[in-house]
PDB file of C-alpha atoms in Angstrom:
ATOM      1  CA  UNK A 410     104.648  87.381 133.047  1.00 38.00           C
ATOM      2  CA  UNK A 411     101.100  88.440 132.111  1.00 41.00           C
ATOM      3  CA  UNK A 412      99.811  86.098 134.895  1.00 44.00           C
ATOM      4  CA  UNK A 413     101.748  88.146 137.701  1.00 43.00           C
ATOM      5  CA  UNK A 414     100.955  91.595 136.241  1.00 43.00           C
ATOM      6  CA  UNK A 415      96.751  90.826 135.544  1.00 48.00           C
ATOM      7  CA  UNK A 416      96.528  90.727 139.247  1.00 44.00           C
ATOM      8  CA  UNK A 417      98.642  94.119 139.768  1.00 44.00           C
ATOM      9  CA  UNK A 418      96.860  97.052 140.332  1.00 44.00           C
ATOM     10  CA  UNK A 419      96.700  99.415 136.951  1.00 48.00           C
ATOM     11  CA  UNK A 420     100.259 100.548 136.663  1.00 70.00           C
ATOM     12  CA  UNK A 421     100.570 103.316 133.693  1.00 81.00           C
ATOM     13  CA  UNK A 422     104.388 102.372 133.141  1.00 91.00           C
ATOM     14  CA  UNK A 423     103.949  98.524 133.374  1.00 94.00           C
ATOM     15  CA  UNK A 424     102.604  97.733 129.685  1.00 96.00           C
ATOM     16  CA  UNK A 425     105.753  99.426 128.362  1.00 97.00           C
ATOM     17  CA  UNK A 426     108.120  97.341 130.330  1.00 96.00           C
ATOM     18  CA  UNK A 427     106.936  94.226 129.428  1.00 97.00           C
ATOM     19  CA  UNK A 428     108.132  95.187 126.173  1.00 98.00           C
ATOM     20  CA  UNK A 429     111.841  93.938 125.299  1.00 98.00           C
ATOM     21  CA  UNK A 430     113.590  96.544 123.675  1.00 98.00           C
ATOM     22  CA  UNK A 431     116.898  96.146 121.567  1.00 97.00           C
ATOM     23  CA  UNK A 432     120.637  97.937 122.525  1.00 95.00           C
ATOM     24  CA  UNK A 433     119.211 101.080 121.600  1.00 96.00           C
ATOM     25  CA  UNK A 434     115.847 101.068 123.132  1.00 98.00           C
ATOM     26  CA  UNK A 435     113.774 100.306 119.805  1.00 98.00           C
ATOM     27  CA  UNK A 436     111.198  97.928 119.253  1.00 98.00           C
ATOM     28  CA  UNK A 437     110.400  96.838 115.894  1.00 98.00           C
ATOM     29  CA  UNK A 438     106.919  98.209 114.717  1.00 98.00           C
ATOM     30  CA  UNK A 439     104.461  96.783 111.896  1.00 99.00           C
ATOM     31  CA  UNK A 440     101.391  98.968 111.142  1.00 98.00           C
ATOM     32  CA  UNK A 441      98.326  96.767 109.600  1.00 98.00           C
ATOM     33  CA  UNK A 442      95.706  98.421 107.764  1.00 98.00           C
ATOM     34  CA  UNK A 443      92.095  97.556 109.681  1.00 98.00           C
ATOM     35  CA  UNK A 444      90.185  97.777 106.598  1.00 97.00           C
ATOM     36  CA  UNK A 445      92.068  96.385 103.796  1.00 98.00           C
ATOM     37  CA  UNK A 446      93.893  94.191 106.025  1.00 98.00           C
ATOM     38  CA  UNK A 447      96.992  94.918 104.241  1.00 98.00           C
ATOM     39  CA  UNK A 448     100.694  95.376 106.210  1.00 98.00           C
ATOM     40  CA  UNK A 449     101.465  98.983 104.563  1.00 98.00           C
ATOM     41  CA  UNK A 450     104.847  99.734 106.797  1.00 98.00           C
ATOM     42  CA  UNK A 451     107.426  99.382 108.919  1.00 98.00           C
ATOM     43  CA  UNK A 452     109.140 101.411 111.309  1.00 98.00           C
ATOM     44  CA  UNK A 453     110.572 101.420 114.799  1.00 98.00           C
ATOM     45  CA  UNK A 454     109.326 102.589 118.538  1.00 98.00           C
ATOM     46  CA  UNK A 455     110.773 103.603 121.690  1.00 98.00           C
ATOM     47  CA  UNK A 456     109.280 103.760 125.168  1.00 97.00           C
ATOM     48  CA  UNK A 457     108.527 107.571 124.619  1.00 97.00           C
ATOM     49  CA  UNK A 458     106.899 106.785 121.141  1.00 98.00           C
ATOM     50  CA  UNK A 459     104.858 104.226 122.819  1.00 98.00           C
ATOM     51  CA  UNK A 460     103.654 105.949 125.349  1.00 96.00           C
ATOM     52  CA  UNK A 461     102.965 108.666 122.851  1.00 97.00           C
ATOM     53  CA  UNK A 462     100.736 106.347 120.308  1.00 98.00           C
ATOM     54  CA  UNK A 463      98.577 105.535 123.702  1.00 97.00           C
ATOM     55  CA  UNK A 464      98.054 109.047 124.641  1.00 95.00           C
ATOM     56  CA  UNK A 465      97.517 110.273 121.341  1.00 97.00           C
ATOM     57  CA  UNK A 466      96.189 107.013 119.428  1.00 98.00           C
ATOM     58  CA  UNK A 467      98.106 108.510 116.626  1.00 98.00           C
ATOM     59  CA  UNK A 468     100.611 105.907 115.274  1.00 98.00           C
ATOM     60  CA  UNK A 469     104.126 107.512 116.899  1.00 98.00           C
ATOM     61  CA  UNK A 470     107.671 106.148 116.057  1.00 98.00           C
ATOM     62  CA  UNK A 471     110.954 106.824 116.157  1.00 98.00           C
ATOM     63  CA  UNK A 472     113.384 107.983 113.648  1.00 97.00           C
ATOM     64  CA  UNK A 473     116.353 106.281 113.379  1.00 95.00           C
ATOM     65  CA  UNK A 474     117.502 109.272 111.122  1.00 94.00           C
ATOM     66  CA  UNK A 475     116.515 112.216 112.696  1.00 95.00           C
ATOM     67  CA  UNK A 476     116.973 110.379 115.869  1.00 96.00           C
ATOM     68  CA  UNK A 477     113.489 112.448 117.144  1.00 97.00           C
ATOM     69  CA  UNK A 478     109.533 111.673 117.435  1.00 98.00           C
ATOM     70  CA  UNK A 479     108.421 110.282 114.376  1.00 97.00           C
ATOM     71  CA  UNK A 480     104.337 111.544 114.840  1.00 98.00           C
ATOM     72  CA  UNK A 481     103.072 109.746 111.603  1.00 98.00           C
ATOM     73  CA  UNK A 482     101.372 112.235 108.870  1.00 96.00           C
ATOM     74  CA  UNK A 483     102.683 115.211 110.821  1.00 94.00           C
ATOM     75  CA  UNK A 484     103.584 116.643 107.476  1.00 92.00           C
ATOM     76  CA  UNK A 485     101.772 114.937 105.106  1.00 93.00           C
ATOM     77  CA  UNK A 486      98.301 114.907 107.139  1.00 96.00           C
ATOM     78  CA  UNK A 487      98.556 110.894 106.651  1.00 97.00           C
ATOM     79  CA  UNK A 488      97.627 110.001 109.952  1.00 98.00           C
ATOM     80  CA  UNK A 489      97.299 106.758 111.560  1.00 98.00           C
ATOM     81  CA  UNK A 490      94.667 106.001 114.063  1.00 98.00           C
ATOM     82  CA  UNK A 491      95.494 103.180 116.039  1.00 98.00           C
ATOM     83  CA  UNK A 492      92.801 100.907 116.945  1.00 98.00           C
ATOM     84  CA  UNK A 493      95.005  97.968 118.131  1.00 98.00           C
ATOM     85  CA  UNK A 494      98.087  97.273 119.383  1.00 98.00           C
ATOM     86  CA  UNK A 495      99.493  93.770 119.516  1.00 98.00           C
ATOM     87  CA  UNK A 496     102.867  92.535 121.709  1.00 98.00           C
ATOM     88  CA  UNK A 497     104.253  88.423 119.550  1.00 98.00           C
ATOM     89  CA  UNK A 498     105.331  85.726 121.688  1.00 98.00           C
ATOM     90  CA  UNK A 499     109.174  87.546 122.653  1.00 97.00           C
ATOM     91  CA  UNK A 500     107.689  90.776 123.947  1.00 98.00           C
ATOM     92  CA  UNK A 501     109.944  92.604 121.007  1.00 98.00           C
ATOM     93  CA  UNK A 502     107.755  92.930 118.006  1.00 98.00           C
ATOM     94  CA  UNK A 503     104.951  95.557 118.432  1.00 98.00           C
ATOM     95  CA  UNK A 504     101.824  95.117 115.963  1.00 98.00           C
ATOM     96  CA  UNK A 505      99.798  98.659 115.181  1.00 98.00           C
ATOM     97  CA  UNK A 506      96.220  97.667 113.719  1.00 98.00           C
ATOM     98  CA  UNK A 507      95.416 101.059 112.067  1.00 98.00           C
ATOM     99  CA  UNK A 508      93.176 103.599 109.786  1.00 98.00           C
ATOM    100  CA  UNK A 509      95.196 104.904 107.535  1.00 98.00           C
ATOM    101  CA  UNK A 510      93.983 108.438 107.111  1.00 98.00           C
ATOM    102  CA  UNK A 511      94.266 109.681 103.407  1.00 97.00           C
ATOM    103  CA  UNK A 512      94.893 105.793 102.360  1.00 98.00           C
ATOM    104  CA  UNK A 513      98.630 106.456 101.914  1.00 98.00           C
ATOM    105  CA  UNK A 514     101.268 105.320 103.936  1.00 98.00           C
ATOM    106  CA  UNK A 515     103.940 105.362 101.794  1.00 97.00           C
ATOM    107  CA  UNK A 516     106.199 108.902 101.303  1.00 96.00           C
ATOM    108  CA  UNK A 517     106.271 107.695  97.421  1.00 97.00           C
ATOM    109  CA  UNK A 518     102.624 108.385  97.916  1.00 97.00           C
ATOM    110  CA  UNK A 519     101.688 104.430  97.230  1.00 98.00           C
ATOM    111  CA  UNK A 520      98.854 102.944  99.912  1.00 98.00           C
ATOM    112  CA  UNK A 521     101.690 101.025 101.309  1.00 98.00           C
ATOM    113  CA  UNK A 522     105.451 100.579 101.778  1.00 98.00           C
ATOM    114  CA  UNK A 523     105.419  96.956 100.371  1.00 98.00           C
ATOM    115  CA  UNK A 524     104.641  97.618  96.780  1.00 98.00           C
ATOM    116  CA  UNK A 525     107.074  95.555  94.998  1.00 98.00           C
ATOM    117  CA  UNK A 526     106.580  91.876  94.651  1.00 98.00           C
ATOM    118  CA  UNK A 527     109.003  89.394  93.412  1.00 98.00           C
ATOM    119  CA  UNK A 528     107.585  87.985  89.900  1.00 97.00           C
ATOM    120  CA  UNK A 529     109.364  85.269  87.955  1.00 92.00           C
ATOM    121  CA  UNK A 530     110.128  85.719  84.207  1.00 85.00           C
ATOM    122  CA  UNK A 531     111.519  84.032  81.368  1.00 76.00           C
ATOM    123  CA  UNK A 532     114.064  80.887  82.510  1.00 76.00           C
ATOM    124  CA  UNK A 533     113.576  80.728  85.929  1.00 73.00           C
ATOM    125  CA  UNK A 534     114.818  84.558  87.216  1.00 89.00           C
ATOM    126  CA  UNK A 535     112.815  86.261  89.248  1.00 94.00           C
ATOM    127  CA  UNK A 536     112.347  90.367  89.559  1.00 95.00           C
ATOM    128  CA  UNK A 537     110.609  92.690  92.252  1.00 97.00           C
ATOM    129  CA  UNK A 538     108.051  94.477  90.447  1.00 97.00           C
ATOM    130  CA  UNK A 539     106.043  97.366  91.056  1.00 98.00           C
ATOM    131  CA  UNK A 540     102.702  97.002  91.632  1.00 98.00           C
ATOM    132  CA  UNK A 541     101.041  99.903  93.533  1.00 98.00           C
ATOM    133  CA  UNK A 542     100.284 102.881  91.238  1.00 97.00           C
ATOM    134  CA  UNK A 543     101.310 106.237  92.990  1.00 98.00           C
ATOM    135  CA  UNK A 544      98.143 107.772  94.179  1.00 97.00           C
ATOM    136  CA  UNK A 545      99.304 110.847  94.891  1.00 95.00           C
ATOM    137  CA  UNK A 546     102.636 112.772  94.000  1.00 94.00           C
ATOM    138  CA  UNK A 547     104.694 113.108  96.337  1.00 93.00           C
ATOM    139  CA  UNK A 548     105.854 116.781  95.740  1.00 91.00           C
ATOM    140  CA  UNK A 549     102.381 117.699  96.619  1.00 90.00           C
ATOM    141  CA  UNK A 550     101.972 116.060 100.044  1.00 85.00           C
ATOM    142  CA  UNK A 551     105.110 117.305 101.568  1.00 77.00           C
ATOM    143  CA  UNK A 552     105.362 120.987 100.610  1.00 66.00           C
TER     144      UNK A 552
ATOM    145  CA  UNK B 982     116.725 101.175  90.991  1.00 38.00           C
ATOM    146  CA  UNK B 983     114.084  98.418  89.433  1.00 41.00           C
ATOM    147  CA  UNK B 984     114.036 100.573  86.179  1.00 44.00           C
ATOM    148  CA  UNK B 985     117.476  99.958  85.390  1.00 43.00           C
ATOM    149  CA  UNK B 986     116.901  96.285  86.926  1.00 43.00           C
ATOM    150  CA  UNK B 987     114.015  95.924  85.121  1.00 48.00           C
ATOM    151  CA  UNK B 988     115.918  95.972  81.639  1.00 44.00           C
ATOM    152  CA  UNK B 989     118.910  93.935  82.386  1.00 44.00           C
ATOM    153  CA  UNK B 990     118.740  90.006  81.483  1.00 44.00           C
ATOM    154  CA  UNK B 991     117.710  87.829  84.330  1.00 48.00           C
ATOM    155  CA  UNK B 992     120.102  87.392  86.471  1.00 70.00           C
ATOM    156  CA  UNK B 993     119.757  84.894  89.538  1.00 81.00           C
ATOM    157  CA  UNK B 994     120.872  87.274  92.255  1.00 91.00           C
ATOM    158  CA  UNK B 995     120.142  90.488  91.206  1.00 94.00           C
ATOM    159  CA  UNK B 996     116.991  90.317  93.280  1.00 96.00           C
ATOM    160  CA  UNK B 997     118.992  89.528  96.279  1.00 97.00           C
ATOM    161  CA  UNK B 998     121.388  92.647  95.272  1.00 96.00           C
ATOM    162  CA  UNK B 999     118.392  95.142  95.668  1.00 97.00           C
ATOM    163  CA  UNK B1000     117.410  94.287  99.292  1.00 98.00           C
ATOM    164  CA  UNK B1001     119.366  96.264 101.760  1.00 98.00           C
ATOM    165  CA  UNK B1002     120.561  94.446 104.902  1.00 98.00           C
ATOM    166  CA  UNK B1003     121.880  95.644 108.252  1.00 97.00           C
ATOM    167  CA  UNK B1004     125.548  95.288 109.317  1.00 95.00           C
ATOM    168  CA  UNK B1005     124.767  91.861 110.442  1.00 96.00           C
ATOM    169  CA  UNK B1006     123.471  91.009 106.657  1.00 98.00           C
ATOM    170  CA  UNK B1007     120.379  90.785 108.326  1.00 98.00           C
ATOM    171  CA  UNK B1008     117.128  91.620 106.721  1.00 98.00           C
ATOM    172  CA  UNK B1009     113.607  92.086 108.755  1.00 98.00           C
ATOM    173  CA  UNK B1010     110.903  89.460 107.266  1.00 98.00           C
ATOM    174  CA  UNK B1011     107.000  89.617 108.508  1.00 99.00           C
ATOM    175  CA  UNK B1012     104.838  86.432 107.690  1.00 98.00           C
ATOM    176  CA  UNK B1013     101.572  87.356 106.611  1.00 98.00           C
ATOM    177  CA  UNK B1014      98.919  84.581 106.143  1.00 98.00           C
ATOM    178  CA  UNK B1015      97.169  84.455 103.099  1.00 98.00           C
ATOM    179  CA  UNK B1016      93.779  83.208 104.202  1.00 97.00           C
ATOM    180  CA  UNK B1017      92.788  84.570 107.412  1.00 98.00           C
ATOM    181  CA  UNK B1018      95.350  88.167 106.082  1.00 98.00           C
ATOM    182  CA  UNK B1019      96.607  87.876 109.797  1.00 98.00           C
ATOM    183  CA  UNK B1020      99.988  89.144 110.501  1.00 98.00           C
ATOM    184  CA  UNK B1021     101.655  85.935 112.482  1.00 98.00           C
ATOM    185  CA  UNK B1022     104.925  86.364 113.258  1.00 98.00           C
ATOM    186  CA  UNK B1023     108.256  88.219 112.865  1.00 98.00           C
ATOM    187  CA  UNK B1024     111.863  87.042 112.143  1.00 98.00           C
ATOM    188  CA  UNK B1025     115.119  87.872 109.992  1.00 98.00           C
ATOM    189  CA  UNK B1026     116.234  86.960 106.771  1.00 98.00           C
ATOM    190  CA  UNK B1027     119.787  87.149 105.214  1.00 98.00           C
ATOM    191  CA  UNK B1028     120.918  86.375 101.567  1.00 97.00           C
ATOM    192  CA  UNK B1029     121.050  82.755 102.174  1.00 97.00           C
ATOM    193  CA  UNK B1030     118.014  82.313 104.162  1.00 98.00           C
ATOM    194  CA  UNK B1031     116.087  83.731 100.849  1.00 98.00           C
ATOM    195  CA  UNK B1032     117.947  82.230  98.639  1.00 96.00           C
ATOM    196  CA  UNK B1033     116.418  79.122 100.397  1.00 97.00           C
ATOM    197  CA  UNK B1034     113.078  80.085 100.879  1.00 98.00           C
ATOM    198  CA  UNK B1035     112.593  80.776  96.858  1.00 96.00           C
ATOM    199  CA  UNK B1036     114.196  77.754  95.956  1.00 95.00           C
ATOM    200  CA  UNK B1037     112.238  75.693  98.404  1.00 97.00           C
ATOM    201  CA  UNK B1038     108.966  77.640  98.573  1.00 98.00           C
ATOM    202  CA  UNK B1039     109.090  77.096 102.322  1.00 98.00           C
ATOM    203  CA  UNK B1040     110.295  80.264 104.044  1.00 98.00           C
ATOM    204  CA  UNK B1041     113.754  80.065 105.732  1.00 98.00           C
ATOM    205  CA  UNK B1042     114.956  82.072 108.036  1.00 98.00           C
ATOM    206  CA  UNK B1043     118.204  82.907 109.780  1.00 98.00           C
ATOM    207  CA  UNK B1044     117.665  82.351 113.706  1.00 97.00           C
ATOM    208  CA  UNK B1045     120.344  84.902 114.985  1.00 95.00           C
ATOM    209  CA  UNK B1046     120.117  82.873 118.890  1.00 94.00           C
ATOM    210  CA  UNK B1047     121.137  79.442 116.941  1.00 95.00           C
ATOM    211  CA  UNK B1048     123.540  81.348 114.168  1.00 96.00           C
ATOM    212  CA  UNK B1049     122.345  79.188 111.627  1.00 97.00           C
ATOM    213  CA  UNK B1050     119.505  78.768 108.783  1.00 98.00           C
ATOM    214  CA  UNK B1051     116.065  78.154 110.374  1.00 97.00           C
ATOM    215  CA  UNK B1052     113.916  76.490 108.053  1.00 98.00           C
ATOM    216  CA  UNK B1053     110.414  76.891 109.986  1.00 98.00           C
ATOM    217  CA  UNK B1054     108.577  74.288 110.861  1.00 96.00           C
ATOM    218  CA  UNK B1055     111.567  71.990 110.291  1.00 94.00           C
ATOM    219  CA  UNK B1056     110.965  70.155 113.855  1.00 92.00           C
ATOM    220  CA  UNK B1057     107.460  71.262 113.907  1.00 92.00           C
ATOM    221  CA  UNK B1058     106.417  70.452 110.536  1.00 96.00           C
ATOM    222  CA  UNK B1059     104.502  73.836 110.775  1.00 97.00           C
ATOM    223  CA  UNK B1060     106.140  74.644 107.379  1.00 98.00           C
ATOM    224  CA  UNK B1061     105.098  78.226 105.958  1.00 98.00           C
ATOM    225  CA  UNK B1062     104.733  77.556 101.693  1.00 98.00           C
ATOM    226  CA  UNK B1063     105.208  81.031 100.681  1.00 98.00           C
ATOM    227  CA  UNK B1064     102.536  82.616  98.350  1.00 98.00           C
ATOM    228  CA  UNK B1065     104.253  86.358  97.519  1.00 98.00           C
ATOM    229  CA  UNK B1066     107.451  88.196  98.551  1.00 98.00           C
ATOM    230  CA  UNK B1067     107.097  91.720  98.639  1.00 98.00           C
ATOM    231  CA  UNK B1068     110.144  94.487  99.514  1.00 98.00           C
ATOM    232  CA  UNK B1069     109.126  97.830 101.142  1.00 98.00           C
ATOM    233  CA  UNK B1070     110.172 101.323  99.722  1.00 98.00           C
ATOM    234  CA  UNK B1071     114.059 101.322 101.486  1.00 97.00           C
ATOM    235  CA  UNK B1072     114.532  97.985 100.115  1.00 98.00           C
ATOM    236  CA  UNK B1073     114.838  96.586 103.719  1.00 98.00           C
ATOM    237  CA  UNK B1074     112.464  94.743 104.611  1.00 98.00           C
ATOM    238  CA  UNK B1075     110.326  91.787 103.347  1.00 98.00           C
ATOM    239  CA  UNK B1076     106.995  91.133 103.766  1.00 98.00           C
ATOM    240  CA  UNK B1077     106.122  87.208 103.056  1.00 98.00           C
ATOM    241  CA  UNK B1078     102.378  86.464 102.596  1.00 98.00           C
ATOM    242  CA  UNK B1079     102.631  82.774 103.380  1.00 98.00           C
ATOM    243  CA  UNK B1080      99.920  79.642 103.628  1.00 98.00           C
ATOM    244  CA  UNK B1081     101.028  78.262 107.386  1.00 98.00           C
ATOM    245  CA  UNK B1082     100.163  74.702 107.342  1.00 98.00           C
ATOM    246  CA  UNK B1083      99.039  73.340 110.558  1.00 97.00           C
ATOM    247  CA  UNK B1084      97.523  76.817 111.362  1.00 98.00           C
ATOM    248  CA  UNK B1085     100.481  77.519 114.225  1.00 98.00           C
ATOM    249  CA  UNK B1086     102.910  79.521 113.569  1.00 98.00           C
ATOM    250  CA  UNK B1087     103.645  80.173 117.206  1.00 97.00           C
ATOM    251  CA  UNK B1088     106.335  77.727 119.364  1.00 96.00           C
ATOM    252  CA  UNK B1089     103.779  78.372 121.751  1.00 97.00           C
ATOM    253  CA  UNK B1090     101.134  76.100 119.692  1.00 97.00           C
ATOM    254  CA  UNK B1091      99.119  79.512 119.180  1.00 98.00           C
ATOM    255  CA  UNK B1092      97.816  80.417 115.521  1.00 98.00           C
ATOM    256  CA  UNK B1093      99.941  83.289 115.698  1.00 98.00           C
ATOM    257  CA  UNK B1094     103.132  85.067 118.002  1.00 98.00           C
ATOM    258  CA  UNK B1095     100.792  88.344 118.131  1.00 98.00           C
ATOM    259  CA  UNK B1096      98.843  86.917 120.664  1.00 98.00           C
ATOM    260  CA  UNK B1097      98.884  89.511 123.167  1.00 98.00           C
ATOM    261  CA  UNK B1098      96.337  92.538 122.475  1.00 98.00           C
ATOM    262  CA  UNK B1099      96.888  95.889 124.976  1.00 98.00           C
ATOM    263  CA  UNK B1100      93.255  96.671 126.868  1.00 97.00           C
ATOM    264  CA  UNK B1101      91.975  99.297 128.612  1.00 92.00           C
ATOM    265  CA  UNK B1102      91.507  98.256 132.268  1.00 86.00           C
ATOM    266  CA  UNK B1103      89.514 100.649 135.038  1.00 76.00           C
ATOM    267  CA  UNK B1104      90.732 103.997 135.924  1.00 76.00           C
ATOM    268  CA  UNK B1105      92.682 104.613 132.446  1.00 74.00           C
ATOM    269  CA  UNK B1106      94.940 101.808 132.834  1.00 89.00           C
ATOM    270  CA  UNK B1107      96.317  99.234 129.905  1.00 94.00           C
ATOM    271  CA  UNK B1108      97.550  95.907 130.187  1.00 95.00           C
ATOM    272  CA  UNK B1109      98.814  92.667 127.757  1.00 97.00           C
ATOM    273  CA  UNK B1110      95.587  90.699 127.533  1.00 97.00           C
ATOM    274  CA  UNK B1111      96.247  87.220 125.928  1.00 98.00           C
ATOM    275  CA  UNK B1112      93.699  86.993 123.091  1.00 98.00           C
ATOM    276  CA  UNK B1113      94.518  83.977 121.453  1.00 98.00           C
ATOM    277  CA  UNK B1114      94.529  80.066 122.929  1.00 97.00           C
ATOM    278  CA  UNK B1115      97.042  77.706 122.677  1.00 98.00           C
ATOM    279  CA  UNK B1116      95.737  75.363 119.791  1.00 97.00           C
ATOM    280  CA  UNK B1117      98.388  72.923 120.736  1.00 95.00           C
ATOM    281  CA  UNK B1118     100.538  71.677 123.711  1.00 94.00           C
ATOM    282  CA  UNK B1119     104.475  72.906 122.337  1.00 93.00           C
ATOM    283  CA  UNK B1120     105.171  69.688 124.427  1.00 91.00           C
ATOM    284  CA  UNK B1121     103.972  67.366 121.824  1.00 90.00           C
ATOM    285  CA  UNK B1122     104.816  70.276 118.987  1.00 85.00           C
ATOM    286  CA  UNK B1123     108.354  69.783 119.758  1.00 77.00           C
ATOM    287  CA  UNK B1124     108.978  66.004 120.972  1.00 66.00           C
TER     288      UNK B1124
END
């Protein structure tokens, strides 16, 4: 695929359809933070979205719930700037290398989405346990 | 949800109760490396496929083009020993922060399936640029 496309003239449509995107035109997204290196969320993109993150280089998704844009931070000022973007093996799993503006990603105001970890306790059970702090309430980033 | 969880005894699926899967009983798992903090590749879980990977320590997941458990590295021997599970805020997906032994965790013998990095080309223009080499011939990966 690549092979046949690096000796194609620039194309500004032809990045987006190497992508392979599911029934409903999503791609799976996972933003990494640059700095920490952490994976602080997940979320999904279309072909507009896409095309939107490149333009802006504002991390862009789509909302499966609103079922609109999704223009990162639009509310809470948390924006991501994208500094790489990564296609796996499949074409169908997008990677977002980012700086997280305001070091929150989460809407429970945590650095990232992934802030439970499974911990074992007493005879062999295991628990997901919080272990981000909240840095910042929530009730005060989206007014 | 983990407060009330938290104060219940131990209880050997409760942990599995608390992550929320799609109508396939699907769950959306990203291996993280531990060393090099590189994301490497994407796949799905469901209840049984982490059920297996704790009890094993070698992540397991369901390969939805097979129907059936996918314990990784099983023909490769590219095992992943799994270091942390974490859940994200919706409880739906799972973030596994894994030690890859062999250092492939691509079927394409590359380090990892995010391989692919989008450039900027002449005259505004993006394209896929392979970043990554093939470590490994899949040819002898797979005999």
């Amino acid at each position: 695929m690549s092979t046949e496309r690096d000796v194609l003239p620039a194309d500004q449509e032809a990045w987006l359809d190497a992508i392979v995107y599911d029934e409903h035109g999503l791609v799976p997204g996972i933003a990494q933070e640059v700095t920490t290196n952490k994976v602080i969320m997940f979320a999904y993109l279309n072909r507009e979205s896409l095309r939107e993150t490149l333009r802006t280089g504002n991390a862009t998704y789509w909302s499966r719930s609103r079922k609109r844009l999704w223009r990162k931070g639009e509310e809470s000022g948390h924006v991501q700037r994208v500094r790489e973007i990564r296609l796996d093996c499949d074409g169908d799993v997008v990677l977002l290398r980012v700086e997280q503006v305001g070091g929150i990603a989460c809407h429970t105001g945590r650095e990232r989405c992934f802030y439970r970890r499974l911990e074992t306790e007493g005879e062999g059970g295991v628990r997901w346990v919080e272990t981000d702090p909240v840095l910042k309430d929530p009730e005060s980033i989206y007014k």
